[in-house]
Coordinates of C-alpha atoms and ligand atoms in Angstrom, one line a residue:
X728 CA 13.0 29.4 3.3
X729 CA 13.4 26.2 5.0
X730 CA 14.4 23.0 2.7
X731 CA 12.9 19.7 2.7
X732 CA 14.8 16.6 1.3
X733 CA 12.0 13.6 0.2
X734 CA 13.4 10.3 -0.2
X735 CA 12.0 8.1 -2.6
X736 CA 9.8 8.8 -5.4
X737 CA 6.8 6.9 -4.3
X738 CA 3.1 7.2 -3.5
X739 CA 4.0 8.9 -0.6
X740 CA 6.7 11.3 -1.6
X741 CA 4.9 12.6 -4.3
X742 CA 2.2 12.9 -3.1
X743 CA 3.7 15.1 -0.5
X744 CA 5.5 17.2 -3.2
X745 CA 1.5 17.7 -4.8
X746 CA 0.8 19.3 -1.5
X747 CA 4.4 21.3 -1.3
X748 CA 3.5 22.8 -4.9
X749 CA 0.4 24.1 -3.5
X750 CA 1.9 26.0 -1.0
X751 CA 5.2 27.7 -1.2
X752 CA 6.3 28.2 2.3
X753 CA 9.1 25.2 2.0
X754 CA 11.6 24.5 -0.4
X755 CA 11.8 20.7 -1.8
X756 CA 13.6 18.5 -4.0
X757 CA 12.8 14.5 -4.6
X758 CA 15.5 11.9 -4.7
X759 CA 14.5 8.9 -6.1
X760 CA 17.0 5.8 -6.4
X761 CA 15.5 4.5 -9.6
X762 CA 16.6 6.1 -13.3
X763 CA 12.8 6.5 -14.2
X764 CA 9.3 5.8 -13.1
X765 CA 7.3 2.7 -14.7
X766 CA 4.1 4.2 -15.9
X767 CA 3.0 1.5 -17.7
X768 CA 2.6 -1.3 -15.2
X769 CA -0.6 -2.6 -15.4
X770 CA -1.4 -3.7 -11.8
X771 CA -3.9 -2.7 -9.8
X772 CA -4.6 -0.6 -5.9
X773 CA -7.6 0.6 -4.4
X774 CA -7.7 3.3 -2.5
X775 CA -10.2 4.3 0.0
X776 CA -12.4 7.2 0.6
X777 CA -10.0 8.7 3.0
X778 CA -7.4 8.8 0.5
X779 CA -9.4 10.3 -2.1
X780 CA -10.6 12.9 -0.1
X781 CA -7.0 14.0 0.4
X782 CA -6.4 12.9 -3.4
X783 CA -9.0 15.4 -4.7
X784 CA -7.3 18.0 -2.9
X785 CA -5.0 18.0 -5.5
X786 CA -7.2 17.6 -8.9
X787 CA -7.7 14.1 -8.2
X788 CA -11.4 14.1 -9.0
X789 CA -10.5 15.5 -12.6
X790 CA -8.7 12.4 -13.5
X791 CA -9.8 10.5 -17.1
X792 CA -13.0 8.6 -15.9
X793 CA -12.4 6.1 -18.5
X794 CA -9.0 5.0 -16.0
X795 CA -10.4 4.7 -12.8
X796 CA -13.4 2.6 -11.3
X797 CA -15.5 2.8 -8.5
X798 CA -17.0 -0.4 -7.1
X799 CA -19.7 -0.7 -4.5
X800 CA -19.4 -4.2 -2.8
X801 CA -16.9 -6.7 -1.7
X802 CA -18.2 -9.8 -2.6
X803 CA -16.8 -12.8 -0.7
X804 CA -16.4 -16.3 -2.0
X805 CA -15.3 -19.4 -0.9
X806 CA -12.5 -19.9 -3.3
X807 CA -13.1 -23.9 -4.0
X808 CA -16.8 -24.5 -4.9
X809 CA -17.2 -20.2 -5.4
X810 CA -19.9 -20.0 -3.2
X811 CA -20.8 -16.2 -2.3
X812 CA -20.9 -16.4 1.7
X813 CA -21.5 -12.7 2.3
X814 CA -20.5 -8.9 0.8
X815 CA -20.1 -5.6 2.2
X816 CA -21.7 -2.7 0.8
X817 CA -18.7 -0.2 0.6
X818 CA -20.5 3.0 -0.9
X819 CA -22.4 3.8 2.8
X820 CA -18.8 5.3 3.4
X821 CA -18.8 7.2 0.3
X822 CA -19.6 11.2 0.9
X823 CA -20.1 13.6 -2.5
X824 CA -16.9 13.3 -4.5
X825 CA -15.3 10.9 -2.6
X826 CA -15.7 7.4 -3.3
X827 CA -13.8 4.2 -3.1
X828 CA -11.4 3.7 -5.9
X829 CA -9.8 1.3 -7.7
X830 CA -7.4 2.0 -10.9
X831 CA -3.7 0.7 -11.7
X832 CA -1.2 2.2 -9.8
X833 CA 0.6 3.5 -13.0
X834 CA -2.1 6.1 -13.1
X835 CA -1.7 7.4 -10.0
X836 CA 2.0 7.6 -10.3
X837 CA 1.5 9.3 -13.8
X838 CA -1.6 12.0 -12.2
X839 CA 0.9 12.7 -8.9
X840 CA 3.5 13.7 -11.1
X841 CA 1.6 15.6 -13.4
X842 CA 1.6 18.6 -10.7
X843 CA 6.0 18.6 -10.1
X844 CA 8.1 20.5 -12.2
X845 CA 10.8 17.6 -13.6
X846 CA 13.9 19.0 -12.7
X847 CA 12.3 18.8 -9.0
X848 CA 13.0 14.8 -9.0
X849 CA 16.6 13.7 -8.8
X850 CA 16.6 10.3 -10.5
X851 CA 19.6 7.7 -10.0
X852 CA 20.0 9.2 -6.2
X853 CA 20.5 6.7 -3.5
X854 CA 20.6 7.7 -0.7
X855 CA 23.2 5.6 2.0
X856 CA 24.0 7.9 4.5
X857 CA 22.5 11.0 7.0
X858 CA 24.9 13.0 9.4
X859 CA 23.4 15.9 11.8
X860 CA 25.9 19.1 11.7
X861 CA 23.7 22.7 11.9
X862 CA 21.4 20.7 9.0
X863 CA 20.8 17.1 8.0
X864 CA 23.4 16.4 5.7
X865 CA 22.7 13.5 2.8
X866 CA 25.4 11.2 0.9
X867 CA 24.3 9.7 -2.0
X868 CA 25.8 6.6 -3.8
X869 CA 27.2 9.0 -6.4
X870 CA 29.3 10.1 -3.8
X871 CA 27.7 13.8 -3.7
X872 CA 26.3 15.7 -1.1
X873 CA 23.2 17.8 0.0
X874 CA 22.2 19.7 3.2
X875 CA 18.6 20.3 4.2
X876 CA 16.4 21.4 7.0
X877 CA 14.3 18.2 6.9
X878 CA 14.1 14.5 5.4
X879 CA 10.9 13.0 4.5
X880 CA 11.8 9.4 4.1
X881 CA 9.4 8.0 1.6
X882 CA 11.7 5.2 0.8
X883 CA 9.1 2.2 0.9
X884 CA 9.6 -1.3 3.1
X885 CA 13.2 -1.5 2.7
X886 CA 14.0 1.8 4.0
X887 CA 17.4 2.8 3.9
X888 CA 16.7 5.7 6.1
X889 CA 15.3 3.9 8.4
X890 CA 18.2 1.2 8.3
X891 CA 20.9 4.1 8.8
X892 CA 18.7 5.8 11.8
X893 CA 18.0 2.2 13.7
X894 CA 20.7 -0.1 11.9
X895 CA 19.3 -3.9 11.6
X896 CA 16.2 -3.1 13.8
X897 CA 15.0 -0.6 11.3
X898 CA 14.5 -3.7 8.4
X899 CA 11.6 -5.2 8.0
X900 CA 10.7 -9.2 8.4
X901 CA 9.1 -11.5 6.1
X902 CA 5.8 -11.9 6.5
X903 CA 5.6 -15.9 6.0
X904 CA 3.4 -15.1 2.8
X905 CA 4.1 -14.6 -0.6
X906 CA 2.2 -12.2 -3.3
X907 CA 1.0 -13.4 -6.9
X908 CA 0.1 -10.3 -9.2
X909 CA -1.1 -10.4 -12.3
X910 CA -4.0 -8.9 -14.7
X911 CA -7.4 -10.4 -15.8
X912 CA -9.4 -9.1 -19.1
X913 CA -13.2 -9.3 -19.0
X914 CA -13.9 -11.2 -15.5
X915 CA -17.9 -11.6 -14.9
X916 CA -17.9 -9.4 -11.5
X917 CA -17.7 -6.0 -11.9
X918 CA -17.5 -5.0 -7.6
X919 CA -14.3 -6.5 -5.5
X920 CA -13.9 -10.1 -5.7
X921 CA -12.5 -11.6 -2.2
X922 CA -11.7 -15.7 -2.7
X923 CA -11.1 -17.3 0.9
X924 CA -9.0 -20.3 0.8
X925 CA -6.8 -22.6 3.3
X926 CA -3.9 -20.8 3.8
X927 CA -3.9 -18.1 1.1
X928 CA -6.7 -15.6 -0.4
X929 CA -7.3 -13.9 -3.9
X930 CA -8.8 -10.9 -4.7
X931 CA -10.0 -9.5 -8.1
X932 CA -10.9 -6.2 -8.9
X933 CA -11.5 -3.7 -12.2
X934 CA -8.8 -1.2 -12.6
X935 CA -10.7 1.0 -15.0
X936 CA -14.2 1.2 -17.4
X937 CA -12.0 -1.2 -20.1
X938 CA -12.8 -4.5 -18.6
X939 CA -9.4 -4.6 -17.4
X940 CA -9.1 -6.4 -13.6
X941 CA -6.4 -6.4 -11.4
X942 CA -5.5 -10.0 -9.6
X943 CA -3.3 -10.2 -6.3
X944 CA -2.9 -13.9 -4.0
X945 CA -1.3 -13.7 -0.9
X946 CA -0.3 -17.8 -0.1
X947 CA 1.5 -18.3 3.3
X948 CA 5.0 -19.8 2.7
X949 CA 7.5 -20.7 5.2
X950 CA 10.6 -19.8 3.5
X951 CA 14.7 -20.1 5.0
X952 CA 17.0 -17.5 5.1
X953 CA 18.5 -18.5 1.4
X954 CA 15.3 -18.2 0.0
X955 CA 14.2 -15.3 1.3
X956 CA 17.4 -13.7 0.2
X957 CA 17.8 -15.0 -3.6
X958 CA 15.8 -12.5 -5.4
X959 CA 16.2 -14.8 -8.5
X960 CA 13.6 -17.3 -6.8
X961 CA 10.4 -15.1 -7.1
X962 CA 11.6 -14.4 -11.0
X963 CA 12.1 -17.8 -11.9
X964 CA 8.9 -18.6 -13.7
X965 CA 8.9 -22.5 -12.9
X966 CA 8.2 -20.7 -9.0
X967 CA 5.9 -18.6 -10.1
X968 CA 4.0 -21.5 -11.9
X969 CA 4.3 -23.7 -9.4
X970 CA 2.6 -21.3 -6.7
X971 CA -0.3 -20.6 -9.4
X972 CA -0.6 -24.0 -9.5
X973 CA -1.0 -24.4 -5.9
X974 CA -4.0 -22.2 -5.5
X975 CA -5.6 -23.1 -8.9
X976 CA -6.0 -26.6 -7.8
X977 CA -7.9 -25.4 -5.3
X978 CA -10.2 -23.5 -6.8
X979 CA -12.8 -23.7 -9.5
X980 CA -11.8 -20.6 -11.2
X981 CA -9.6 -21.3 -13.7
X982 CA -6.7 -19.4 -12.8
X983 CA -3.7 -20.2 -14.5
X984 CA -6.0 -19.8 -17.6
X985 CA -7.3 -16.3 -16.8
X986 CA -4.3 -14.4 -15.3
X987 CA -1.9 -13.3 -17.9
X988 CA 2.0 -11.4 -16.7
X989 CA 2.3 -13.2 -13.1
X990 CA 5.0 -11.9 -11.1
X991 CA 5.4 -12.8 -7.5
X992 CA 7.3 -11.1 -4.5
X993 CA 8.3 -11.9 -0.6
X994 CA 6.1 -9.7 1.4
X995 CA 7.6 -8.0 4.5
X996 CA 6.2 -6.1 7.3
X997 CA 8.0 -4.4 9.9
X998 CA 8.5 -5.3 12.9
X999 CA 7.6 -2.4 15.0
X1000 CA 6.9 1.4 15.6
X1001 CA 10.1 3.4 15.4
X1002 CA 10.5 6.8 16.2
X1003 CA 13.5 8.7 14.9
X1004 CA 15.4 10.8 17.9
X1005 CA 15.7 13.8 15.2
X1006 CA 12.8 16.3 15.7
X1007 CA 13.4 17.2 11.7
X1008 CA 13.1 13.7 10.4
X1009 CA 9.6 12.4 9.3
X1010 CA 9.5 8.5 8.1
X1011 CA 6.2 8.5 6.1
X1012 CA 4.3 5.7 4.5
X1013 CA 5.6 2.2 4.2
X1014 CA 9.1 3.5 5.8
X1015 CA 7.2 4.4 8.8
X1016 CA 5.4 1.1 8.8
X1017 CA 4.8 -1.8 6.3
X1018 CA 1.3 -3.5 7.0
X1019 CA 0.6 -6.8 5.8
X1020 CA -1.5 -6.6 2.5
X1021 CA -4.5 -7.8 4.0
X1022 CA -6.9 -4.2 4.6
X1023 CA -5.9 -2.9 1.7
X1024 CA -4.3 0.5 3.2
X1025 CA -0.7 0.7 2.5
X1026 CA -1.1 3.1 -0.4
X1027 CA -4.0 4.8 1.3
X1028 CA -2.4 5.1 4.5
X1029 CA 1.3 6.9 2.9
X1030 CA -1.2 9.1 1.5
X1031 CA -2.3 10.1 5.2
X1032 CA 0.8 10.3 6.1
X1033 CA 2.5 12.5 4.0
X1034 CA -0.8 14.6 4.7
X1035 CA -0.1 14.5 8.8
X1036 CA 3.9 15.6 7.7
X1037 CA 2.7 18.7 5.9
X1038 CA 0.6 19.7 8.2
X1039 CA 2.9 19.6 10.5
X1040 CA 5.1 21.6 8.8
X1041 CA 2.5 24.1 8.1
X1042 CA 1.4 24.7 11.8
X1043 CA 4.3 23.5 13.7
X1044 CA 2.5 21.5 15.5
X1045 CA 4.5 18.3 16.4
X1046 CA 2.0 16.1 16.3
X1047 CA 2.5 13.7 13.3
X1048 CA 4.1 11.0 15.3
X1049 CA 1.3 10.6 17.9
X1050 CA -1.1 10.9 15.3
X1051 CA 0.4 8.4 13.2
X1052 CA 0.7 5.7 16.0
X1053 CA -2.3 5.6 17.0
X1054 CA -4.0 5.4 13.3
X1055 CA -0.9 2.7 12.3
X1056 CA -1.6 0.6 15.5
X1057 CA -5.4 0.5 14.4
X1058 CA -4.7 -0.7 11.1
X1059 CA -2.2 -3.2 11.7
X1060 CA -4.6 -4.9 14.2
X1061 CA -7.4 -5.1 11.0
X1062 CA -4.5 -6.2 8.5
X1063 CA -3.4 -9.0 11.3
X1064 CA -7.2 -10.2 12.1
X1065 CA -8.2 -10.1 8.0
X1066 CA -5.2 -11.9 7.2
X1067 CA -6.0 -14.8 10.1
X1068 CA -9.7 -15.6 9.5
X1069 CA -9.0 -15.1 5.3
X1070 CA -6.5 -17.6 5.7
X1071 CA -8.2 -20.0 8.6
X1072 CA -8.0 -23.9 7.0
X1073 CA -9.4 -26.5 9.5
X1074 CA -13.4 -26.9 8.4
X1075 CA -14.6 -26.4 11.6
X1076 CA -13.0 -23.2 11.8
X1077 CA -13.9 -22.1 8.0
X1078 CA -17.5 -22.7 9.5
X1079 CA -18.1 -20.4 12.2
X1080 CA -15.7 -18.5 10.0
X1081 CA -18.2 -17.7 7.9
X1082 CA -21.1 -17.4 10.0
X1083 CA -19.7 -15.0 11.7
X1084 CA -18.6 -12.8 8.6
X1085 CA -22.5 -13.4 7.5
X1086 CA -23.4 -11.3 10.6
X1087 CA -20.6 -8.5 10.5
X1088 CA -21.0 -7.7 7.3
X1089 CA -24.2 -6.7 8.0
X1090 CA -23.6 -5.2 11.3
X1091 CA -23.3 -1.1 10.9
X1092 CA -21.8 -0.3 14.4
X1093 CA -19.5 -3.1 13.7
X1094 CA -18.6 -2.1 10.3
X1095 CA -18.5 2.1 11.3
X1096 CA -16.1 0.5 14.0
X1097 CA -14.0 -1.4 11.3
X1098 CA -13.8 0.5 8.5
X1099 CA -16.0 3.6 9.1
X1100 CA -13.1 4.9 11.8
X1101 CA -9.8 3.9 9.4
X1102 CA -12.3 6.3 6.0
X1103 CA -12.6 8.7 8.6
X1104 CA -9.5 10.9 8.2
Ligands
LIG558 C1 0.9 -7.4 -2.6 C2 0.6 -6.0 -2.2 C3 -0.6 -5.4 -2.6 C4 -1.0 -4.2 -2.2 N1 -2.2 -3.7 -2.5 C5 -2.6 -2.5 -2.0 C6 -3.9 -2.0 -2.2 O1 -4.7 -2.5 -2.9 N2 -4.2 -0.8 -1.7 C7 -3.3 -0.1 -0.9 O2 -3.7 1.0 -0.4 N3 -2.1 -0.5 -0.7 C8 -1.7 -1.7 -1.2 N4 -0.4 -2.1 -1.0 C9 0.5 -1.3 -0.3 C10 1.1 -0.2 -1.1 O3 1.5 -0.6 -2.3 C11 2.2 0.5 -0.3 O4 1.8 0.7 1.0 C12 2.6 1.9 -0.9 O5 3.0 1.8 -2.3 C13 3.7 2.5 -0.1 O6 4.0 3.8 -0.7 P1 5.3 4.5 -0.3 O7 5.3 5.8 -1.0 O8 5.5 4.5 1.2 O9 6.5 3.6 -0.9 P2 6.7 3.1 -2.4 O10 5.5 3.4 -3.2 O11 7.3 1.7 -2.3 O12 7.9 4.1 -2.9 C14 9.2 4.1 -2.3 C15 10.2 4.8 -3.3 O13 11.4 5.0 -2.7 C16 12.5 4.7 -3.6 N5 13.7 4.4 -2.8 C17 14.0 3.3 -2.1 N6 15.2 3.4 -1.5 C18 15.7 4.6 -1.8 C19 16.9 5.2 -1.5 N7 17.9 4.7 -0.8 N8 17.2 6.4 -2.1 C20 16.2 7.0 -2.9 N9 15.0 6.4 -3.2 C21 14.8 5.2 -2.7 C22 11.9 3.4 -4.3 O14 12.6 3.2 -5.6 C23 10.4 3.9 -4.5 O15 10.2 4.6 -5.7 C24 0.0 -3.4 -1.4 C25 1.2 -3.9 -1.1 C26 1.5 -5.2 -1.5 C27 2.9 -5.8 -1.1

């Protein structure tokens, strides 16, 4: 039986271990860097219907309905006076059991590993080197060794995998932006809030069917090399605050009132496609590509992904790679153009901004060629 090695204990590599468990013709083991998964973080993903049609593949749909919620619209605001200027009906892409889904990301984490035996996860294994000999051989920090038939690196944006296949040109860049998180109780819109604003947007969403919401800012920041590098800036609270305060004054919500546990991180993307040379290596989710947060489909998209990679395996069929650069190159386009016109500053511009948005959301060729073709797995 041939063995599979997945790096990183993530959305992606587990849920690639869901589908491994379901059929036995590959052997598997997970190393994850970390000594333990969080499972209580309280912040919030959506995932879309393409991912929970692969999700309920694997029992998804039997999840607690008390910890996930389903809403219908994005509403769009702008973010000073809180004007609605249009929404987007997002249950027309719904089909039976499969609908968009927001919930905290803990859950997922906690319902993907419900289905993996636990001495199948390798915890405190980083991974820092491959060499090819008859298999792929793997050297962990530890200083021990493993040999496998193939690696699945699920190792998120900072991919070590993909830094020891491509050296510097396999690390991603920053994106210019930096992420606020943090969790709202009892906000007065129950569908997907989108706030437009100069230079950064927020969106607010429930998380589950206890008036629990998830918040998430992206505000552009030109930051130097220093910055970027001292992780110690994005937890210094007096950073954090200061950000918050940034967008709150421009906005009529009360933010720094309503979100509760902020925490804030660099965003990076990468920088381009990369294909590895070995025919047995797969780079899956945001190790394959890191989009910026903008569509809403990393999660959804390593989901996909680690779909493609066992099906692959299953049919040898070689095709994951062209698969996944077409579908990568179609999101990254949305994630570039939503993050442009969310962000767009000069009045003029904000204008025709939202006239135009007034018509496209109620476009359906436009919207079946937006979104319709990315649900469509
Ligand atoms: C601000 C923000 C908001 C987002 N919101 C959404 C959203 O609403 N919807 C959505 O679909 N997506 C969203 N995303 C994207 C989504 O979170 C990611 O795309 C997704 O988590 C990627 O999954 P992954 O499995 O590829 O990597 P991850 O989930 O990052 O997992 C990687 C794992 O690999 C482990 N690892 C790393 N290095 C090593 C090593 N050397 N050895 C062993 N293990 C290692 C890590 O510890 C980690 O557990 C958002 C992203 C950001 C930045």
């Amino acid at each position: 039986m041939k063995s599979i090695a997945i790096i990183g204990a993530g959305i992606s590599g587990l849920y690639l271990a869901n589908l491994l468990e379901k059929n036995k013709s590959y052997s598997y083991k997970i190393f994850e860097k970390k000594p333990s998964l969080d499972l209580s973080d309280g912040y919030g993903i959506q995932l879309s219907v393409n991912s929970i049609n692969l999700l309920n593949k694997t029992g998804f749909q039997k999840m607690n309905a008390r910890d996930v919620y389903f809403p219908k619209k994005v509403n769009f605001f702008d973010a000073k006076v809180l004007k609605k200027i249009c929404d987007i009906d997002l249950s027309q892409f719904n089909f039976e059991n499969n609908r968009y889904t927001t919930l905290k990301r803990s859950k997922l984490i906690e319902f993907l590993l419900s289905n993996i035996p636990k001495e199948k996860i390798n915890f405190n294994s980083d991974l820092v080197d491959i060499k090819q000999h008859q298999k792929l051989n793997l050297f962990f920090r530890d200083n021990h060794k493993e040999e496998f038939d193939y690696i699945v690196a699920a190792d998120g944006v900072y991919s070590r995998t993909k830094e020891i296949l491509f050296k510097k040109e396999g690390l991603p860049k920053y994106f210019n932006s930096i992420a606020l998180r943090g969790n709202i109780h009892n906000f007065k819109d129950l569908d997907i809030s989108l706030y437009l604003g100069p230079n950064f947007h927020f969106v607010i969403y429930p998380i589950n069917q206890n008036n629990e919401f998830n918040f998430i800012s992206i505000i552009r920041k030109e930051l130097i090399e220093s910055e970027i590098s001292n992780r110690n800036l994005f937890n210094d609270e007096s950073f954090t605050n200061k950000l918050m305060k940034q967008i709150s004054s421009k906005s009529n919500l009360n933010l720094t009132e309503i979100v509760k546990d902020i925490k804030c991180f660099p965003i990076f993307v990468s920088k381009k496609i990369q294909i590895p040379s070995y025919k047995n290596i797969f780079l899956t989710g945001d190790a394959f590509f890191s989009f910026p947060p903008s569509f809403a489909q990393g999660a959804s998209q390593s989901i996909e992904a680690a779909h493609d990679i066992f099906n692959d395996l299953i049919d040898n069929s070689s095709n994951y790679y062209k698969k996944r650069v077409l579908k990568t190159k179609q999101i990254n386009s949305r994630s570039s153009t939503n993050h442009f016109a969310f962000h767009l500053a000069n009045p003029l511009n904000v204008f025709f901004r939202n006239i135009f948005l007034k018509y496209l959301s109620k476009n359906r060729k436009f919207l079946e060629n937006y979104l319709g073709k990315i649900y469509k797995n």
